[in-house]
Coordinates of C-alpha atoms in Angstrom, one line a residue:
Chain K
X917 CA -29.6 -37.6 66.3
X918 CA -29.3 -40.1 63.5
X919 CA -31.0 -37.4 61.4
X920 CA -28.4 -34.8 62.3
X921 CA -25.7 -37.3 61.6
X922 CA -27.2 -38.0 58.2
X923 CA -27.9 -34.3 57.6
X924 CA -24.0 -33.5 58.7
X925 CA -22.8 -36.2 56.5
X926 CA -24.8 -34.8 53.6
X927 CA -23.3 -31.2 54.1
X928 CA -20.0 -32.8 54.3
X929 CA -20.5 -34.5 51.0
X930 CA -21.9 -31.5 49.2
X931 CA -19.0 -29.3 50.6
X932 CA -16.5 -32.3 49.0
X933 CA -18.3 -31.9 45.8
X934 CA -18.3 -28.1 45.7
X935 CA -14.6 -28.1 46.9
X936 CA -13.8 -30.5 44.0
X937 CA -15.5 -28.7 41.7
X938 CA -13.7 -25.5 42.7
X939 CA -10.4 -27.2 42.8
X940 CA -11.1 -28.5 39.1
X941 CA -12.0 -25.1 38.1
X942 CA -8.8 -23.5 39.5
X943 CA -6.9 -26.3 37.9
X944 CA -8.2 -25.5 34.4
X945 CA -5.8 -24.5 32.0
X946 CA -6.0 -21.0 30.8
X947 CA -5.7 -20.9 27.0
X948 CA -4.5 -18.1 24.9
X949 CA -8.1 -17.7 23.6
X950 CA -9.4 -17.1 27.3
X951 CA -7.4 -13.9 27.4
X952 CA -9.3 -12.2 24.3
X953 CA -11.8 -9.8 25.2
X954 CA -15.3 -11.4 24.4
X955 CA -18.1 -10.2 22.1
X956 CA -19.6 -6.9 23.3
X957 CA -17.6 -7.3 26.6
X958 CA -16.5 -3.6 25.7
X959 CA -19.9 -2.1 25.2
X960 CA -20.4 -1.6 21.6
X961 CA -17.5 -3.7 20.4
X962 CA -18.5 -6.6 18.8
X963 CA -16.5 -9.6 17.0
X964 CA -15.6 -8.2 13.5
X965 CA -14.0 -11.5 11.9
X966 CA -12.8 -14.8 12.2
X967 CA -10.4 -15.4 15.1
X968 CA -7.1 -17.1 14.2
X969 CA -5.0 -19.1 16.7
X970 CA -1.4 -20.1 16.1
X971 CA 0.4 -22.8 18.0
X972 CA 3.8 -22.7 16.4
X973 CA 5.8 -20.5 14.1
X974 CA 4.8 -22.0 11.1
X975 CA 1.2 -21.1 11.6
X976 CA 2.0 -17.7 12.9
X977 CA 3.7 -16.9 9.7
X978 CA 0.6 -17.9 7.9
X979 CA -1.2 -15.0 9.9
X980 CA 1.5 -12.3 10.1
X981 CA 4.0 -13.2 7.4
X982 CA 7.7 -12.0 8.1
X983 CA 6.7 -10.5 11.6
X984 CA 6.6 -14.0 12.9
X985 CA 10.3 -14.0 12.9
X986 CA 10.5 -11.4 15.6
X987 CA 8.5 -13.8 17.9
X988 CA 10.5 -16.7 16.8
X989 CA 13.6 -15.1 18.2
X990 CA 12.0 -15.1 21.8
X991 CA 10.6 -18.5 22.3
X992 CA 7.2 -18.3 20.8
X993 CA 4.5 -20.6 22.5
X994 CA 1.1 -19.5 20.8
X995 CA -1.1 -16.7 19.9
X996 CA -4.6 -15.6 19.3
X997 CA -6.1 -12.8 17.4
X998 CA -9.6 -11.2 17.2
X999 CA -10.7 -8.4 15.4
X1000 CA -13.7 -6.2 16.7
X1001 CA -16.0 -3.5 15.3
X1002 CA -17.5 -0.6 16.8
X1003 CA -18.5 3.0 16.0
X1004 CA -16.5 6.0 16.8
X1005 CA -17.5 9.4 15.1
X1006 CA -20.5 7.8 13.4
X1007 CA -18.3 5.3 11.4
X1008 CA -17.6 1.7 12.0
X1009 CA -13.9 1.5 13.1
X1010 CA -12.0 -1.8 13.3
X1011 CA -9.6 -3.0 16.3
X1012 CA -7.2 -5.9 16.2
X1013 CA -6.3 -7.4 19.6
X1014 CA -3.4 -10.1 19.4
X1015 CA -2.2 -11.9 22.3
X1016 CA 1.2 -13.6 22.1
X1017 CA 2.6 -16.1 24.9
X1018 CA 6.2 -16.6 24.9
X1019 CA 8.3 -19.1 26.9
X1020 CA 9.2 -16.5 29.7
X1021 CA 8.8 -13.1 31.0
X1022 CA 12.5 -12.0 29.9
X1023 CA 11.2 -12.9 26.3
X1024 CA 8.0 -11.1 26.7
X1025 CA 10.0 -8.0 27.6
X1026 CA 12.3 -8.7 24.7
X1027 CA 9.6 -8.6 22.2
X1028 CA 8.2 -5.4 23.7
X1029 CA 11.5 -3.8 23.4
X1030 CA 12.5 -5.1 20.0
X1031 CA 12.9 -2.4 17.5
X1032 CA 11.6 -4.7 14.8
X1033 CA 8.0 -4.3 16.0
X1034 CA 8.3 -0.4 15.1
X1035 CA 7.4 1.0 18.3
X1036 CA 10.6 3.2 18.9
X1037 CA 8.6 6.3 18.7
X1038 CA 6.0 4.9 21.0
X1039 CA 4.7 7.2 23.8
X1040 CA 4.9 5.5 27.5
X1041 CA 1.3 4.7 28.9
X1042 CA 2.1 5.5 32.4
X1043 CA 0.3 3.4 35.1
X1044 CA -1.3 1.8 32.2
X1045 CA -1.8 -2.0 31.6
X1046 CA 0.8 -4.6 32.1
X1047 CA 4.2 -4.2 33.5
X1048 CA 5.0 -1.6 30.8
X1049 CA 2.5 -0.3 28.2
X1050 CA 3.0 2.3 25.0
X1051 CA 1.1 3.6 22.2
X1052 CA 1.8 5.1 18.7
X1053 CA -0.4 7.4 17.0
X1054 CA -0.2 7.8 13.2
X1055 CA -1.5 11.0 12.3
X1056 CA -5.5 10.4 12.0
X1057 CA -5.0 7.0 10.3
X1058 CA -4.3 4.4 13.1
X1059 CA -3.1 3.8 16.5
X1060 CA -1.0 0.8 18.0
X1061 CA -0.9 -0.1 21.7
X1062 CA 1.3 -2.5 23.3
X1063 CA 2.1 -3.9 26.7
X1064 CA 3.6 -7.0 28.2
X1065 CA 3.0 -9.0 31.5
X1066 CA 4.4 -12.1 32.8
X1067 CA 5.0 -14.3 29.6
X1068 CA 2.6 -12.4 27.5
X1069 CA 3.1 -9.5 25.1
X1070 CA -0.2 -7.8 23.9
X1071 CA -0.8 -5.8 20.6
X1072 CA -3.7 -3.7 19.8
X1073 CA -4.4 -1.6 16.7
X1074 CA -7.1 0.7 15.6
X1075 CA -7.8 1.9 12.1
X1076 CA -8.5 5.4 13.6
X1077 CA -6.9 7.9 15.6
X1078 CA -8.7 10.0 18.1
X1079 CA -8.5 10.7 21.9
X1080 CA -11.9 8.6 22.1
X1081 CA -10.3 5.8 20.0
X1082 CA -7.3 5.7 22.0
X1083 CA -9.4 5.2 25.1
X1084 CA -11.2 2.4 23.5
X1085 CA -7.7 0.8 23.0
X1086 CA -6.9 1.3 26.5
X1087 CA -10.0 -0.3 27.7
X1088 CA -9.4 -3.4 25.6
X1089 CA -5.7 -3.4 27.1
X1090 CA -6.9 -3.1 30.8
X1091 CA -9.5 -5.9 30.1
X1092 CA -6.9 -8.4 28.6
X1093 CA -4.5 -7.3 31.5
X1094 CA -7.0 -8.1 34.1
X1095 CA -7.4 -11.6 32.5
X1096 CA -3.8 -12.0 32.5
X1097 CA -3.7 -11.2 36.4
Chain L
X926 CA 25.0 25.8 -16.2
X927 CA 21.7 27.3 -15.4
X928 CA 18.4 25.4 -15.2
X929 CA 17.1 27.0 -18.7
X930 CA 20.3 26.1 -20.7
X931 CA 20.1 22.4 -19.3
X932 CA 16.2 22.4 -20.3
X933 CA 17.5 23.5 -23.7
X934 CA 20.0 20.6 -24.0
X935 CA 18.3 17.9 -22.9
X936 CA 15.8 15.1 -24.6
X937 CA 12.1 15.0 -23.5
X938 CA 12.4 11.9 -21.4
X939 CA 14.9 13.6 -19.2
X940 CA 12.7 16.8 -19.2
X941 CA 9.9 15.1 -18.2
X942 CA 12.0 13.4 -15.2
X943 CA 13.3 16.6 -14.1
X944 CA 9.8 18.2 -14.1
X945 CA 8.7 15.0 -11.9
X946 CA 11.5 15.4 -9.4
X947 CA 10.9 19.2 -8.9
X948 CA 7.0 18.8 -9.1
X949 CA 7.3 16.1 -6.3
X950 CA 9.6 17.6 -4.3
X951 CA 8.7 21.2 -4.7
X952 CA 12.2 22.2 -4.9
X953 CA 14.5 23.4 -8.0
X954 CA 17.6 20.9 -7.6
X955 CA 20.9 22.5 -7.9
X956 CA 22.4 22.5 -11.3
X957 CA 25.3 19.7 -10.4
X958 CA 22.4 17.3 -9.8
X959 CA 21.1 17.3 -13.3
X960 CA 24.3 16.2 -14.9
X961 CA 23.6 12.5 -14.1
X962 CA 20.1 12.9 -15.5
X963 CA 21.1 13.6 -19.1
X964 CA 21.9 10.2 -20.2
X965 CA 18.5 8.5 -19.7
X966 CA 18.1 5.0 -20.9
X967 CA 14.6 3.2 -20.9
X968 CA 13.0 2.1 -17.5
X969 CA 10.0 4.2 -17.3
X970 CA 8.3 4.6 -14.0
X971 CA 4.9 6.8 -13.5
X972 CA 4.4 8.0 -9.8
X973 CA 0.8 9.5 -9.8
X974 CA -0.3 11.5 -6.7
X975 CA -3.7 12.6 -6.2
X976 CA -4.5 14.7 -3.0
X977 CA -8.2 13.9 -3.3
X978 CA -7.8 10.0 -3.2
X979 CA -8.1 9.6 0.4
X980 CA -10.4 11.0 3.1
X981 CA -9.3 9.6 6.3
X982 CA -9.2 5.9 5.7
X983 CA -11.8 6.2 2.8
X984 CA -10.7 6.0 -0.6
X985 CA -12.2 7.9 -3.6
X986 CA -12.7 5.2 -6.2
X987 CA -13.2 7.8 -9.0
X988 CA -9.7 9.2 -8.2
X989 CA -8.2 5.8 -8.2
X990 CA -9.6 5.2 -11.7
X991 CA -8.2 8.6 -12.8
X992 CA -5.0 8.1 -11.4
X993 CA -4.6 4.5 -13.2
X994 CA -5.8 5.8 -16.4
X995 CA -3.3 8.5 -16.3
X996 CA -0.7 6.1 -15.2
X997 CA -1.2 3.8 -18.2
X998 CA -1.2 6.6 -20.7
X999 CA 1.9 8.1 -19.3
X1000 CA 3.6 4.5 -19.1
X1001 CA 2.8 3.6 -22.8
X1002 CA 2.5 7.2 -24.0
X1003 CA -0.6 6.2 -25.9
X1004 CA -3.7 8.4 -25.2
X1005 CA -6.2 5.9 -26.1
X1006 CA -7.0 3.9 -22.8
X1007 CA -7.9 0.8 -24.6
X1008 CA -4.6 0.8 -27.0
X1009 CA -2.7 1.7 -24.0
X1010 CA -3.6 -1.3 -22.1
X1011 CA -3.4 -3.5 -25.2
X1012 CA 0.2 -2.4 -25.8
X1013 CA 1.5 -4.1 -22.6
X1014 CA 0.5 -7.6 -23.4
X1015 CA 2.3 -9.0 -26.4
X1016 CA 0.3 -11.1 -28.9
X1017 CA -2.9 -10.7 -26.8
X1018 CA -6.0 -12.5 -28.0
X1019 CA -9.4 -13.2 -26.9
X1020 CA -8.4 -16.6 -25.5
X1021 CA -5.6 -15.5 -23.4
X1022 CA -6.0 -14.9 -19.6
X1023 CA -4.7 -12.0 -17.5
X1024 CA -4.0 -12.8 -14.0
X1025 CA -3.8 -10.0 -11.1
X1026 CA -1.8 -10.8 -8.0
X1027 CA -2.6 -8.9 -5.0
X1028 CA -1.4 -8.7 -1.5
X1029 CA -4.2 -9.5 0.9
X1030 CA -2.2 -11.1 4.0
X1031 CA -2.9 -8.1 6.2
X1032 CA -6.5 -7.5 5.7
X1033 CA -5.9 -4.2 7.3
X1034 CA -3.5 -3.0 4.7
X1035 CA -3.9 -5.0 1.7
X1036 CA -3.9 -4.3 -2.0
X1037 CA -7.1 -2.2 -2.3
X1038 CA -10.0 -3.5 -4.2
X1039 CA -10.6 -0.1 -5.7
X1040 CA -7.2 -0.1 -7.3
X1041 CA -7.5 -3.7 -8.3
X1042 CA -11.1 -3.6 -9.8
X1043 CA -10.2 -0.5 -11.5
X1044 CA -7.2 -2.2 -13.3
X1045 CA -9.4 -5.3 -13.9
X1046 CA -12.3 -3.0 -15.4
X1047 CA -9.9 -1.2 -17.5
X1048 CA -8.8 -4.2 -19.3
X1049 CA -12.2 -4.4 -20.9
X1050 CA -11.2 -1.3 -22.8
X1051 CA -9.0 -3.5 -24.9
X1052 CA -10.6 -4.3 -28.1
X1053 CA -9.7 -7.4 -30.1
X1054 CA -11.7 -8.2 -33.2
X1055 CA -14.2 -5.7 -32.4
X1056 CA -14.9 -7.4 -29.2
X1057 CA -13.9 -6.1 -25.5
X1058 CA -11.5 -8.4 -23.8
X1059 CA -13.7 -10.7 -21.8
X1060 CA -14.0 -9.7 -18.1
X1061 CA -14.2 -13.5 -17.3
X1062 CA -10.6 -13.8 -19.0
X1063 CA -9.3 -11.8 -15.7
X1064 CA -8.4 -13.6 -12.6
X1065 CA -7.7 -11.7 -9.4
X1066 CA -5.9 -14.0 -7.0
X1067 CA -4.0 -14.3 -3.8
X1068 CA -3.2 -17.2 -1.5
X1069 CA -6.5 -17.9 0.1
X1070 CA -10.3 -17.2 -0.4
X1071 CA -10.3 -16.3 3.1
X1072 CA -7.8 -13.5 2.7
X1073 CA -9.4 -12.1 -0.5
X1074 CA -12.7 -12.0 1.4
X1075 CA -11.3 -10.3 4.4
X1076 CA -9.7 -7.6 2.3
X1077 CA -13.0 -6.8 0.4
X1078 CA -12.9 -8.9 -2.6
X1079 CA -15.8 -10.9 -4.1
X1080 CA -15.0 -14.4 -4.8
X1081 CA -16.2 -15.6 -8.2
X1082 CA -15.3 -18.8 -9.8
X1083 CA -18.1 -18.5 -12.4
X1084 CA -18.4 -18.2 -15.9
X1085 CA -19.3 -14.4 -15.9
X1086 CA -17.5 -11.3 -14.7
X1087 CA -13.9 -10.8 -13.4
X1088 CA -12.9 -14.2 -11.7
X1089 CA -11.4 -13.8 -8.2
X1090 CA -10.1 -16.9 -6.1
X1091 CA -7.3 -17.9 -4.0
X1092 CA -5.0 -20.6 -4.7
X1093 CA -6.6 -22.6 -2.1
X1094 CA -9.9 -22.9 -4.1
X1095 CA -11.1 -26.2 -4.8
X1096 CA -9.2 -27.7 -7.9
X1097 CA -6.6 -25.3 -8.0
X1098 CA -3.8 -25.5 -5.6
X1099 CA 0.0 -25.5 -6.4
X1100 CA 1.3 -27.4 -9.5
X1101 CA 3.3 -30.6 -9.0
X1102 CA 6.5 -29.3 -10.5
X1103 CA 9.2 -28.2 -8.3
X1104 CA 11.3 -25.2 -9.0
X1105 CA 14.7 -24.6 -7.4
X1106 CA 14.8 -20.9 -5.7
X1107 CA 18.4 -20.5 -5.1
X1108 CA 18.3 -24.0 -3.7
X1109 CA 15.1 -23.9 -2.0
X1110 CA 12.4 -26.1 -3.6
X1111 CA 9.1 -24.3 -4.5
X1112 CA 5.8 -25.1 -6.1
X1113 CA 3.9 -22.7 -7.9
X1114 CA 0.2 -21.7 -7.9
X1115 CA -1.4 -23.2 -11.0
X1116 CA -3.0 -19.8 -11.4
X1117 CA 0.2 -18.2 -12.3
X1118 CA 1.7 -21.5 -13.6
X1119 CA -1.0 -22.8 -15.9
X1120 CA -4.0 -20.3 -16.2
X1121 CA -1.9 -17.1 -16.7
X1122 CA -0.8 -15.9 -20.1
X1123 CA 0.2 -12.5 -18.4
X1124 CA 0.6 -11.5 -14.8
X1125 CA 0.0 -8.0 -13.3
X1126 CA 1.4 -7.6 -9.9
X1127 CA -0.3 -5.1 -7.8
X1128 CA 1.5 -4.9 -4.4
X1129 CA 0.9 -2.5 -1.4
X1130 CA 3.4 -0.1 0.3
X1131 CA 4.7 -1.8 3.5
X1132 CA 8.0 -2.2 5.5
X1133 CA 9.0 -5.9 6.4
X1134 CA 10.7 -6.6 9.6
X1135 CA 13.0 -9.1 7.8
X1136 CA 13.2 -8.4 4.1
X1137 CA 13.1 -4.5 4.7
X1138 CA 10.1 -3.8 2.4
X1139 CA 7.1 -5.7 0.9
X1140 CA 6.4 -4.4 -2.5
X1141 CA 6.2 -5.9 -6.0
X1142 CA 8.9 -8.3 -5.8
X1143 CA 7.8 -9.8 -2.4
X1144 CA 4.1 -10.1 -3.4
X1145 CA 4.4 -13.7 -4.2
X1146 CA 2.6 -15.5 -1.1
X1147 CA -0.1 -17.5 -2.9
X1148 CA 2.1 -17.6 -6.0
X1149 CA 4.8 -19.9 -4.3
X1150 CA 3.6 -22.7 -1.8
X1151 CA 6.2 -21.8 0.9
X1152 CA 7.2 -18.3 1.0
X1153 CA 8.3 -18.6 4.7
X1154 CA 11.5 -20.5 3.6
X1155 CA 12.5 -17.7 1.3
X1156 CA 13.0 -15.3 4.3
X1157 CA 16.8 -16.2 5.1
X1158 CA 19.4 -13.5 4.7
X1159 CA 16.7 -10.8 4.7
X1160 CA 15.1 -12.6 1.5
X1161 CA 18.4 -11.9 -0.3
X1162 CA 18.8 -13.3 -3.1
X1163 CA 15.5 -15.6 -2.5
X1164 CA 13.1 -12.8 -3.5
X1165 CA 15.1 -12.1 -6.8
X1166 CA 15.6 -15.6 -7.3
X1167 CA 11.9 -16.3 -7.2
X1168 CA 11.1 -13.4 -9.5
X1169 CA 13.5 -14.5 -11.9
X1170 CA 11.9 -18.1 -12.4
X1171 CA 10.7 -18.1 -16.1
X1172 CA 7.1 -19.3 -14.9
X1173 CA 7.0 -15.8 -13.1
X1174 CA 9.1 -13.6 -15.1
X1175 CA 8.1 -14.6 -18.5
X1176 CA 4.5 -13.5 -17.6
X1177 CA 5.1 -10.5 -15.8
X1178 CA 3.9 -7.6 -17.7
X1179 CA 3.2 -4.6 -15.3
X1180 CA 4.1 -4.1 -11.7
X1181 CA 2.0 -1.5 -9.8
X1182 CA 2.6 -0.5 -6.4
X1183 CA -0.7 0.6 -4.4
X1184 CA 1.0 3.4 -2.3
X1185 CA -2.3 5.1 -1.5
X1186 CA -1.5 4.2 2.2
X1187 CA 1.5 2.7 3.8
X1188 CA 3.1 1.2 6.7
X1189 CA 6.5 2.4 7.7
X1190 CA 7.0 0.4 10.8
X1191 CA 6.1 -3.0 12.6
X1192 CA 5.1 -4.1 8.9
X1193 CA 3.6 -6.3 7.1
X1194 CA 1.3 -6.4 9.8
X1195 CA -0.7 -3.2 11.0
X1196 CA -3.0 -0.7 10.1
X1197 CA -2.2 2.2 7.6
X1198 CA 0.2 4.7 9.1
X1199 CA 1.0 7.1 6.2
X1200 CA -1.0 8.3 3.2
X1201 CA 1.2 9.2 0.4
X1202 CA -1.8 9.1 -2.0
X1203 CA 0.3 7.5 -4.8
X1204 CA 0.3 4.7 -7.1
X1205 CA 3.5 3.5 -8.9
X1206 CA 3.2 1.9 -12.2
X1207 CA 6.2 0.4 -14.3
X1208 CA 7.1 -2.7 -16.5
X1209 CA 10.5 -2.8 -14.6
X1210 CA 10.0 -4.6 -11.4
X1211 CA 13.1 -3.3 -9.9
X1212 CA 12.7 0.3 -10.8
X1213 CA 8.9 0.0 -9.3
X1214 CA 10.4 -1.3 -5.9
X1215 CA 13.2 1.1 -6.0
X1216 CA 10.6 4.0 -5.8
X1217 CA 8.5 2.1 -3.2
X1218 CA 11.6 1.7 -1.2
X1219 CA 12.3 5.6 -1.8
X1220 CA 8.8 6.5 -0.5
X1221 CA 8.9 4.4 2.5
X1222 CA 12.4 5.9 3.2
X1223 CA 11.2 9.5 2.8
X1224 CA 8.4 8.6 5.3
X1225 CA 11.0 7.6 8.1
X1226 CA 10.8 3.8 7.5
X1227 CA 13.4 2.3 9.8
X1228 CA 14.3 -1.3 7.9
X1229 CA 14.9 0.1 4.5
X1230 CA 18.6 -1.0 4.8
X1231 CA 17.6 -4.4 4.9
X1232 CA 15.8 -4.3 1.5
X1233 CA 18.9 -5.2 -0.3
X1234 CA 17.3 -7.6 -2.6
X1235 CA 16.2 -4.8 -4.6
X1236 CA 19.7 -4.0 -5.5
X1237 CA 20.6 -7.5 -5.9
X1238 CA 17.6 -7.9 -8.4
X1239 CA 19.3 -5.5 -10.7
X1240 CA 22.4 -7.2 -10.9
X1241 CA 23.6 -10.5 -12.6
X1242 CA 22.6 -13.4 -12.7
X1243 CA 18.9 -12.0 -12.1
X1244 CA 18.9 -8.9 -14.2
X1245 CA 15.2 -8.1 -13.5
X1246 CA 15.5 -4.3 -14.1
X1247 CA 17.4 -1.3 -12.9
X1248 CA 18.0 0.3 -9.4
X1249 CA 19.8 3.1 -11.0
X1250 CA 18.0 6.5 -11.4
X1251 CA 20.3 7.5 -14.3
X1252 CA 18.6 4.5 -16.0
X1253 CA 15.0 5.4 -15.3
X1254 CA 12.5 7.9 -16.8
X1255 CA 10.4 8.9 -14.1
X1256 CA 7.2 10.5 -14.9
X1257 CA 5.3 12.4 -12.0
X1258 CA 1.6 13.0 -12.4
X1259 CA -0.3 15.1 -10.0
X1260 CA -3.9 15.2 -9.2
X1261 CA -5.2 13.8 -12.5
X1262 CA -8.9 13.4 -10.7
X1263 CA -9.3 17.1 -10.5
X1264 CA -12.0 18.4 -12.9
X1265 CA -13.0 21.8 -13.8
X1266 CA -16.4 20.9 -12.3
X1267 CA -14.8 20.6 -8.8
X1268 CA -12.8 24.0 -9.2
X1269 CA -16.0 25.9 -9.8
X1270 CA -17.5 24.8 -6.7
X1271 CA -17.4 27.7 -4.6
X1272 CA -17.5 25.5 -1.5
X1273 CA -14.4 23.7 -2.5
X1274 CA -11.4 25.8 -1.2
X1275 CA -8.2 23.7 -1.2
X1276 CA -6.0 24.0 1.8
X1277 CA -2.7 23.7 -0.3
X1278 CA -1.1 25.3 -3.5
X1279 CA -2.8 23.5 -6.4
X1280 CA -2.4 23.3 -10.2
X1281 CA -5.2 21.7 -11.8
X1282 CA -5.3 19.4 -15.0
X1283 CA -5.7 21.7 -18.0
X1284 CA -9.4 21.6 -19.8
X1285 CA -10.1 20.3 -21.9
X1286 CA -7.4 17.9 -22.5
X1287 CA -6.3 16.9 -25.3
X1288 CA -7.3 20.3 -26.8
X1289 CA -7.5 21.6 -30.1
X1290 CA -7.8 25.3 -30.2
X1291 CA -7.5 26.4 -26.8
X1292 CA -7.2 25.2 -23.1
X1293 CA -7.9 26.6 -19.6
X1294 CA -5.1 26.2 -16.8
X1295 CA -6.5 26.8 -13.5
X1296 CA -4.5 27.1 -10.3
X1297 CA -5.0 28.0 -6.5
X1298 CA -2.7 30.0 -4.6
X1299 CA -2.9 29.9 -0.7
X1300 CA -0.9 33.3 -0.3
X1301 CA 0.1 36.4 -2.4
X1302 CA 3.0 35.2 -4.4
X1303 CA 5.1 35.8 -7.5
X1304 CA 3.6 33.5 -9.9
X1305 CA 5.2 32.2 -13.3
X1306 CA 3.2 30.1 -15.6
X1307 CA 5.2 28.9 -18.5
X1308 CA 4.8 26.3 -21.4
X1309 CA 7.7 24.1 -22.6
X1310 CA 7.5 21.8 -25.7
X1311 CA 8.6 18.2 -25.7
X1312 CA 12.2 19.1 -26.1
X1313 CA 12.1 21.2 -22.8
X1314 CA 12.3 24.4 -24.8
X1315 CA 10.3 27.2 -23.1
X1316 CA 7.9 28.4 -25.8
X1317 CA 5.5 30.7 -23.9
X1318 CA 5.2 32.4 -20.6
X1319 CA 1.6 32.9 -19.7
X1320 CA 1.8 34.8 -16.7
X1321 CA 4.8 36.4 -14.6
X1322 CA 3.9 38.7 -11.8
X1323 CA 2.6 38.9 -8.3
X1324 CA -0.9 37.7 -7.9
X1325 CA -3.1 37.3 -4.8
X1326 CA -4.2 34.2 -3.3
X1327 CA -7.3 32.5 -4.3
X1328 CA -8.3 30.5 -7.8
X1329 CA -6.7 31.9 -11.0
X1330 CA -7.6 30.6 -14.7
X1331 CA -5.3 31.3 -17.7
X1332 CA -6.0 30.4 -21.2
X1333 CA -3.5 29.2 -23.7
X1334 CA -4.4 29.3 -27.4
X1335 CA -1.7 27.0 -28.7
X1336 CA 0.7 30.0 -29.8
X1337 CA 4.2 30.4 -28.9
X1338 CA 5.9 33.5 -27.7
X1339 CA 6.1 34.9 -31.3
X1340 CA 2.3 34.3 -32.1
X1341 CA 2.9 31.3 -34.2
X1342 CA 0.5 28.3 -33.8
X1343 CA 2.5 25.5 -32.4
X1344 CA 2.3 21.9 -33.7
X1345 CA 0.4 18.9 -32.1
X1346 CA 2.3 17.1 -29.5
X1347 CA 3.1 17.0 -25.9
X1348 CA 3.4 20.2 -23.9
X1349 CA 4.5 20.9 -20.2
X1350 CA 2.8 23.7 -18.5
X1351 CA 5.0 24.6 -15.3
X1352 CA 3.5 26.8 -12.5
X1353 CA 6.0 28.4 -9.9
X1354 CA 4.7 30.5 -7.0
X1355 CA 7.0 31.3 -4.3
X1356 CA 8.8 28.2 -3.3
X1357 CA 6.1 25.9 -4.9
X1358 CA 6.6 24.1 -8.2
X1359 CA 4.1 22.1 -10.3
X1360 CA 3.7 20.8 -13.6
X1361 CA 1.1 19.2 -15.6
X1362 CA 1.4 17.3 -19.2
X1363 CA -0.9 18.8 -21.8
X1364 CA -1.7 17.5 -25.3
X1365 CA -2.5 19.5 -28.1
X1366 CA -4.2 17.7 -31.1
X1367 CA -5.2 19.4 -34.5

C-alpha cells in the first residue's frame, strides 16, 4: 500500500512538472522572428541572406528607407525580414518575407489598405492566407503578395513571375498565417 | 509649318532633341509642339535604351558597357572614350580621387554592379602623363559594407584595384563638421567630404512613398548621416538643400540613373517591376531627375505628384539645374550594343522593328545601315546633316518584312561627297520611326 501511495505521489509530482512545463511553454512570448518561415521548411527554399529585425521606426527606416513612414502612421511595433533562395525553372530565385506587428488589428488593416504600399492594382487571393490577401504580378519580373491577420501585416516578394513562383509565395504565406493563428 | 520646314530652321542640338523625342515615342509630334523646342539652351541629357540589356532579370554586361560608352560620347560630344571621360573632370591629375555613390539600400533593386563597374573601369581609359588613371583612385561607396555586399559589390580597401567600401568601414565614418540642411544638422561621410575630388552619382529608378521618387538627388544615404530626418514635407526642400551643400555640389560632376529596371509602386523597397532598359546620363542633376521622374510617370507610377523636390531644386536659392524641357538638349540613343555580327546570325530574329547602329562607325568611305521590319511597310531611310537638313534619301518605297541593309557612301542627293561630321539616319516604316547618329571621318 505504501508502495502504491509512493507511486501515486510520484505520478502526481511528474504530472505537476509536466503541466508546469506545458504552462511555461504556453506562456512563452512569441517573438516576431518566430513567425518567419524556417530554413527549408518550404522544401527547397533555404535562407538566402542575413535576417533583420527592427524594434522601432528608426531601425525600420534603416532597413526599408522611406517606406517605414507608412508603418509609423499605423503604430509600428516591430518587424522581421528573412530572404530565401530556391530554384524555379532551373535558376536561383529570391524571395523576401517581412512580418510587421502593429499596435492593433485596425492598424494592420490600415497598412494593408494604404495606397502608399502600391498594391492598388492587386488581385484578391480568395480564401487564401489571413483575413484578406492580395497579390500583384509585374509582367515576368516580380511578384508581391500581402495579407493581414490580427495585429500582423505580412509582405512577400519574389524576383520572378510565373504561376509556379506564385504558388511558392502562397505556400510561404500560408505557413506564416498558420504560425500567427 | 511642316516638319521638314522646321528641320531646315533649327540648330543641331534642337534637331537631335526632336529626333530623340520621335525616336523614343515612335510618334511624329504635331507641329505646334515644336515651337518651344527651338530655343534650346545647354543642359544636355542622354537617354540610352538598349533592348538587349535585359533578359528577364539578367543583365547583359556588354550591352551595359556599350550603353555607357555611347552615353558619355554623346554627352561630351567627344568620340574618343578616354578623352570623353577626362573632359568631365576639371583639372584631373593622377593624385585625384573619383568616388562613385551607388544606392544599395534595397538589395533587390540596387544600382547594378554591372553599371557601376562599367563606369569605374571606363575611367581607366583616361590617360594622364601617358599613364592610365589608377583604378585604386576610384572608390565605390554607400552607407555600409553589408549593403554593398548584398547588392553584389566586392568590398576592397586594398592598395590595388577599384576600391569599394561603406561609410561604416573601420576608419572611415562621418566627419565631425556639422552642416545645416534647411535647418537640420547633418554630418557628411568622409568619403565624400575628404577623400573625394569628384563625385559621380549613380542612382536607381524607384518610386518613393514619401518623396515620390528616388533618383539622383535622393541618392545620399551613406553620404549624410541622418537622411531619415530629411523626409519632412515629402523631402522638399531638404533634398535640394542637401544637394546644394558645397561639400556635395562642388564635387558632383556626373549623374547617372540606372533605369535598366524600375520600381513604380511600393518603393523604395521591392523587386524590379518594370524594365525600361534605359540609362540616363547628365551633368545637370535636376534634368537627370526630371527624366527619371518622366519615365516613372510614363510607366504608371502613382507617387509622382509628391516629387516636388525636383522642381524646387531648379529654383532659387538652390539653382541646381533645370526642370524645363525648353532648356534641355535631350539626346536619345537606341540599341548601341547591337553589332553587325548579331544581325548576321540567322537564328536571331527580332520580335520588333529595329534599326541597327551603322557599321563601321565612324566611317570613312561607306557605311552599312541595317534594319528589321516586322511587316510589309512603306519605308523611308533618310540622311540629315548636323543642321537638320535632309541631304539624301536612301530608300523610299514599300518593302517586305525581314532584315534589310543599305549602304551609304557619303554622297548627298546631288552626288557630291559630304564633309566630315555628324549625320543622322532616320528610318520610318509605317508608324515606326527610329534614328541613329553616324560619324563620317575623312
